[in-house]
Short mmCIF file of C-alpha atoms in Angstrom, two decimals:
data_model
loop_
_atom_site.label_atom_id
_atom_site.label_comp_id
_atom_site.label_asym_id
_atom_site.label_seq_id
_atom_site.Cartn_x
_atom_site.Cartn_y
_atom_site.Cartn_z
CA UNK A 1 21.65 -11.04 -100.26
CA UNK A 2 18.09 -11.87 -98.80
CA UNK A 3 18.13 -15.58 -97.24
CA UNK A 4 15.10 -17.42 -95.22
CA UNK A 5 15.43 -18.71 -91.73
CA UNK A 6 13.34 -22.20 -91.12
CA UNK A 7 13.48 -24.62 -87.92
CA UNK A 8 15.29 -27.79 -88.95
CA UNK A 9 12.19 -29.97 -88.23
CA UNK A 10 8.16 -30.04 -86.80
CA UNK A 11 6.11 -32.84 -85.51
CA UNK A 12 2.39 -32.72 -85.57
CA UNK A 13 -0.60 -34.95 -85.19
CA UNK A 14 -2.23 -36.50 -88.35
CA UNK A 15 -5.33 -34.07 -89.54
CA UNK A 16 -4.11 -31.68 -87.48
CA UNK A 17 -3.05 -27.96 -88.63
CA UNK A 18 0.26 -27.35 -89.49
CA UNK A 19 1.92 -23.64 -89.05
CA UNK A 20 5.34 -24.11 -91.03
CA UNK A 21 7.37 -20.25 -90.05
CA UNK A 22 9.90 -18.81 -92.11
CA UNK A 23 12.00 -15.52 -91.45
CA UNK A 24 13.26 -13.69 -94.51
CA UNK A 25 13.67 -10.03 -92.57
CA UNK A 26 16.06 -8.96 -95.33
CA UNK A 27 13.58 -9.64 -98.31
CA UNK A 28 13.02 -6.74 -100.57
CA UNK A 29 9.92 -5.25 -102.13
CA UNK A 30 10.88 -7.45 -105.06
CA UNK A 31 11.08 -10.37 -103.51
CA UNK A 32 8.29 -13.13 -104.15
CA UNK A 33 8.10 -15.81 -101.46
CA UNK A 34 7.56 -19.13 -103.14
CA UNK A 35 7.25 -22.56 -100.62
CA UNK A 36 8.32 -25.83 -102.18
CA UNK A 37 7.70 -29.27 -101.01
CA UNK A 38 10.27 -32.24 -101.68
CA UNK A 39 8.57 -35.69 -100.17
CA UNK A 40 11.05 -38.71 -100.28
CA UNK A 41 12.87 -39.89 -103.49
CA UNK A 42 10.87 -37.27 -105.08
CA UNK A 43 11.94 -33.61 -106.78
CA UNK A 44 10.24 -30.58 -105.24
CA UNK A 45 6.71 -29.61 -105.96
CA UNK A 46 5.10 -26.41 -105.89
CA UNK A 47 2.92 -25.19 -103.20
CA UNK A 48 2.07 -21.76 -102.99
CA UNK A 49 3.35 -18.32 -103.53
CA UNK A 50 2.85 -14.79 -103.05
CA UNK A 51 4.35 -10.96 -102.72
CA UNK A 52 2.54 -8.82 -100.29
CA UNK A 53 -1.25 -10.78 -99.28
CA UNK A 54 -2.42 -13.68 -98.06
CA UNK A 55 -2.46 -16.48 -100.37
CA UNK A 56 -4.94 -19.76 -100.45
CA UNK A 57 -5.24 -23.02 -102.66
CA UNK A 58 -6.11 -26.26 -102.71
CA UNK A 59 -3.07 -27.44 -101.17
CA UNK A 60 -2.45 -24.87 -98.42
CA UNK A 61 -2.55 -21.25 -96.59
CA UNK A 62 0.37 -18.44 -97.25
CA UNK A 63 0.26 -16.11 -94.63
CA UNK A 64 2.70 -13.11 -94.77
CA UNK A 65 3.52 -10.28 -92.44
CA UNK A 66 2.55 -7.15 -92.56
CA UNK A 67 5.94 -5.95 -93.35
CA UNK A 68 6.74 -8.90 -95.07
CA UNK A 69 9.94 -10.12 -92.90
CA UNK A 70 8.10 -13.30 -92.14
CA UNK A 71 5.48 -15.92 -93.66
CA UNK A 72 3.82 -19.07 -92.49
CA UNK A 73 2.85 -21.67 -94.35
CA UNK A 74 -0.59 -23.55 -93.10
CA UNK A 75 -1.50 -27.07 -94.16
CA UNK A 76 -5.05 -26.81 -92.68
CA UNK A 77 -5.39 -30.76 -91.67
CA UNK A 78 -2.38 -32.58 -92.44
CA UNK A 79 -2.51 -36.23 -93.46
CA UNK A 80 0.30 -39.09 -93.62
CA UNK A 81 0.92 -37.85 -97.28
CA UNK A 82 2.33 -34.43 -96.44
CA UNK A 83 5.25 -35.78 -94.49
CA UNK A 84 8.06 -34.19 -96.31
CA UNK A 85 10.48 -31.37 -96.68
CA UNK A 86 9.23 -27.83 -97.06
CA UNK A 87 11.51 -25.02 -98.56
CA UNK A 88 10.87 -21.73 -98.17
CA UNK A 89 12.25 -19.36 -100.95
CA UNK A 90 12.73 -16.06 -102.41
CA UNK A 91 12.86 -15.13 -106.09
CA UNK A 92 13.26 -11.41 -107.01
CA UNK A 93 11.40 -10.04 -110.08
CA UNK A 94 13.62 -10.36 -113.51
CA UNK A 95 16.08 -13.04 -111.75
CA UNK A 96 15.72 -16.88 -112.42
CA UNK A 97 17.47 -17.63 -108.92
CA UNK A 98 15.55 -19.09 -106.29
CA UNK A 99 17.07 -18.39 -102.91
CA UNK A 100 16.23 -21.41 -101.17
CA UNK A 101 15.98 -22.09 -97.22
CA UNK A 102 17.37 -25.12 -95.96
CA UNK A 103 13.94 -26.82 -95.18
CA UNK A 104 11.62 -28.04 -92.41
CA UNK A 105 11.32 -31.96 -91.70
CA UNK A 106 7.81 -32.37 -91.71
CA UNK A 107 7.16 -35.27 -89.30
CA UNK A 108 2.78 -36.94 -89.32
CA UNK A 109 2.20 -38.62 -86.47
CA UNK A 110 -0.66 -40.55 -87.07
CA UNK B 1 0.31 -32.46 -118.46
CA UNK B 2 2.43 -31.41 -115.93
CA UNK B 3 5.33 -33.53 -116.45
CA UNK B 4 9.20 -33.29 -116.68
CA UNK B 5 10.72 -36.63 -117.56
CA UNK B 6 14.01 -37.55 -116.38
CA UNK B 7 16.61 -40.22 -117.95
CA UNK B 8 17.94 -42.30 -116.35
CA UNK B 9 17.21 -42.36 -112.95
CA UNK B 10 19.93 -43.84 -111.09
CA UNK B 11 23.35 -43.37 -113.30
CA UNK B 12 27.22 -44.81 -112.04
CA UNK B 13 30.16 -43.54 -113.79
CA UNK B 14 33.92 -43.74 -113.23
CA UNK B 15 36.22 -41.14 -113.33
CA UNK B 16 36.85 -41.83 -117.15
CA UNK B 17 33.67 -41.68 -118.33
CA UNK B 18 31.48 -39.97 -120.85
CA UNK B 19 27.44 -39.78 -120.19
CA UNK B 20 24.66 -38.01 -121.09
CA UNK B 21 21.20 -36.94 -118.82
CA UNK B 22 18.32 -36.09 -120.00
CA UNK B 23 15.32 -34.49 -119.27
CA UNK B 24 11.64 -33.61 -121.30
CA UNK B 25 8.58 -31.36 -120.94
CA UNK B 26 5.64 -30.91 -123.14
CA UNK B 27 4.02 -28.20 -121.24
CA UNK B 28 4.87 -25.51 -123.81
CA UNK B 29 7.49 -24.21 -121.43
CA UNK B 30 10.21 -21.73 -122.37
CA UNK B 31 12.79 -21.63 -119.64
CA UNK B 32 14.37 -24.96 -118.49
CA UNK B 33 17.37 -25.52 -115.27
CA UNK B 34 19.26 -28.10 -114.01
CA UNK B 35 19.69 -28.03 -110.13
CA UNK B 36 22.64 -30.16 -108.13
CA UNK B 37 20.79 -31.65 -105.04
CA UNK B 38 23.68 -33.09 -102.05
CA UNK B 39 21.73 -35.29 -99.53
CA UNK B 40 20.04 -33.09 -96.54
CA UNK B 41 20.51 -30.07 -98.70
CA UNK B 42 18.19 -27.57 -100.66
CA UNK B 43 18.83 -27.60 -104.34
CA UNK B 44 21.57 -25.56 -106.36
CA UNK B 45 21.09 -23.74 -109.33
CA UNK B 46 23.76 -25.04 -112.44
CA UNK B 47 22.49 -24.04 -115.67
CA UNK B 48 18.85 -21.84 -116.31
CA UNK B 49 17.54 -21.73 -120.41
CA UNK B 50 15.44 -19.22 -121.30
CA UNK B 51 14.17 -19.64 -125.10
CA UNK B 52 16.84 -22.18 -125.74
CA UNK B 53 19.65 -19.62 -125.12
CA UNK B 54 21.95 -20.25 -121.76
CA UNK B 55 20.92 -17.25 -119.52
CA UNK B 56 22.52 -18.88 -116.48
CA UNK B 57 25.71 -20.68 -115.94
CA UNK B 58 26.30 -20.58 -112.24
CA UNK B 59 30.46 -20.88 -112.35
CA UNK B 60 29.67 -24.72 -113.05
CA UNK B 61 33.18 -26.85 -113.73
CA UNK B 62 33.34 -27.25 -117.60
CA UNK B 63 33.14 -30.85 -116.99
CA UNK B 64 29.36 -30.47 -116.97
CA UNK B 65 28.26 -29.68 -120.16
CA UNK B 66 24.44 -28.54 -120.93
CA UNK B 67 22.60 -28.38 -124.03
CA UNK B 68 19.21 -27.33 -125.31
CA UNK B 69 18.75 -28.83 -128.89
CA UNK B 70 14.88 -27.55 -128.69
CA UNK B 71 12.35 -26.16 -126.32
CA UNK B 72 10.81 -29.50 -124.79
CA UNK B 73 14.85 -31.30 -124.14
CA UNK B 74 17.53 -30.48 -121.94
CA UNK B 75 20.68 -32.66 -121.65
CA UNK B 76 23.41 -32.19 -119.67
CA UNK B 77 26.57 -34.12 -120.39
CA UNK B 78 29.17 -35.49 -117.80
CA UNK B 79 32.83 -35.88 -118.47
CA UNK B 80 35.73 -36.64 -116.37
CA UNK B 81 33.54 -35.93 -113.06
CA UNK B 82 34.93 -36.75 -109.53
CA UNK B 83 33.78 -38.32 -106.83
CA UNK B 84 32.53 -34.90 -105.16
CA UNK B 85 30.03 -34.61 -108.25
CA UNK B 86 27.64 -37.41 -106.89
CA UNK B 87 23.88 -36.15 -106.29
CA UNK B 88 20.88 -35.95 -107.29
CA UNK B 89 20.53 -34.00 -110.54
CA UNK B 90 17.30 -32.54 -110.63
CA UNK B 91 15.74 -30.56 -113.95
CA UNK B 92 12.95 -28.58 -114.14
CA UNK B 93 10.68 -26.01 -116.23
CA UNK B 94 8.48 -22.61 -115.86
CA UNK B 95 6.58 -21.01 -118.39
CA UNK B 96 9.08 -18.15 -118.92
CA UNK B 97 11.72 -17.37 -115.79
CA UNK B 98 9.04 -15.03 -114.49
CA UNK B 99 9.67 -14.38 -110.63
CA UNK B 100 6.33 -15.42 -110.23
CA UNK B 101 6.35 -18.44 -112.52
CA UNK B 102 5.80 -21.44 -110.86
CA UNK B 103 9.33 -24.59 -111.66
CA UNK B 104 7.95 -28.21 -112.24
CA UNK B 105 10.69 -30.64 -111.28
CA UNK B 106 11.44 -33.77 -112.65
CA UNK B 107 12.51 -36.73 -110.20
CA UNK B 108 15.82 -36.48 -110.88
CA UNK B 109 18.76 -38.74 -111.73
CA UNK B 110 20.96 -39.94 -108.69
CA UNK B 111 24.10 -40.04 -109.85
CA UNK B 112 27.32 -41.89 -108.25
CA UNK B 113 30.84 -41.16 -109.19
CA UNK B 114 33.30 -44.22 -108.34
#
């Protein structure tokens, strides 16, 4: 079964850039790679997603390898707000499951 | 709106008891899930609905019970849970189940088990 690989936590400086990594080397050509965010006392909210290119929106950057065994999330200037816990997560076409990472402590320093 | 509504939001039960969750969206939405969320942990998939039909029961205990009685409510009702059943029970909807279909969460309901 594919799974994603995060780092338990990151620190970084308020308005800063934040590069959030994720290893899923055993996704398949299926697989979408969805992040989540979860801020305290709060259920997850979606950030961004994509298959195969580079991904942008208001809220953040998707970038994903070229042979799609890793992506990195980028919060281009991150404030107080955006302290919280990021999933990374696969979903294969056809299957309601999302195979969730166990998450990244996002610590703002201001 | 993109809203799920969840009832109550903090819920204590005993052993004995019988109670009900609950949890809305009006977004037109036709596949709804209830996730099981243990503290430092990433959610678990319970129950998905897709079109008010159970697609997904992931090998849940029968003491959770889930229903759909139309496509904007989801309940899930609790009987004779342990103590091991406390968490935060979070719902949420996507337009159809699509892989690329974005879930909206609710809050959740933190429930203890005494």
């Amino acid at each position: 079964d594919a799974k994603t690989t995060q780092p338990n936590s990151m620190e970084s400086n308020e308005e800063e850039p934040v590069h959030l990594p994720c290893n899923h080397s055993t996704i398949s050509g299926t697989d979408y790679i969805h992040w989540y965010r979860q801020l305290p006392s709060q259920g997850p909210e979606y950030v961004i997603h994509g298959l195969t290119s580079n991904v942008n929106n208001r809220m953040a950057s998707l970038a994903i390898a070229e042979d799609r065994k890793s992506s990195t999330l980028i919060l281009h200037r991150a404030t107080l707000r955006d302290a919280a816990v990021y999933y990374c997560i696969l979903r294969d076409r056809g299957n309601y499951q999302l195979i969730w990472g166990a998450g990244t402590k996002l610590i703002i320093k201001p | 709106d993109t809203e799920v509504t969840q009832t109550p939001k903090h819920l204590v039960m005993g052993m004995t008891n019988k109670k009900s969750l609950k949890c809305e969206q009006h977004m037109g939405h036709r596949a709804m899930y209830w996730y099981k969320q243990k503290a430092k942990k990433p959610p678990e998939l319970m129950f998905v609905y897709s079109y008010e039909k159970l697609s997904i029961n992931e090998s849940v205990p029968s003491r959770f019970s889930p229903e759909c009685p139309n496509s904007s409510l989801l309940n899930l009702h609790l009987h004779a849970l342990q103590p091991e059943d406390s968490a935060l029970y979070l719902c949420a909807s996507s337009q159809e189940g699509r892989s690329a279909d974005t879930q909206y969460f609710g809050p959740g309901t933190r429930l203890t088990v005494l």
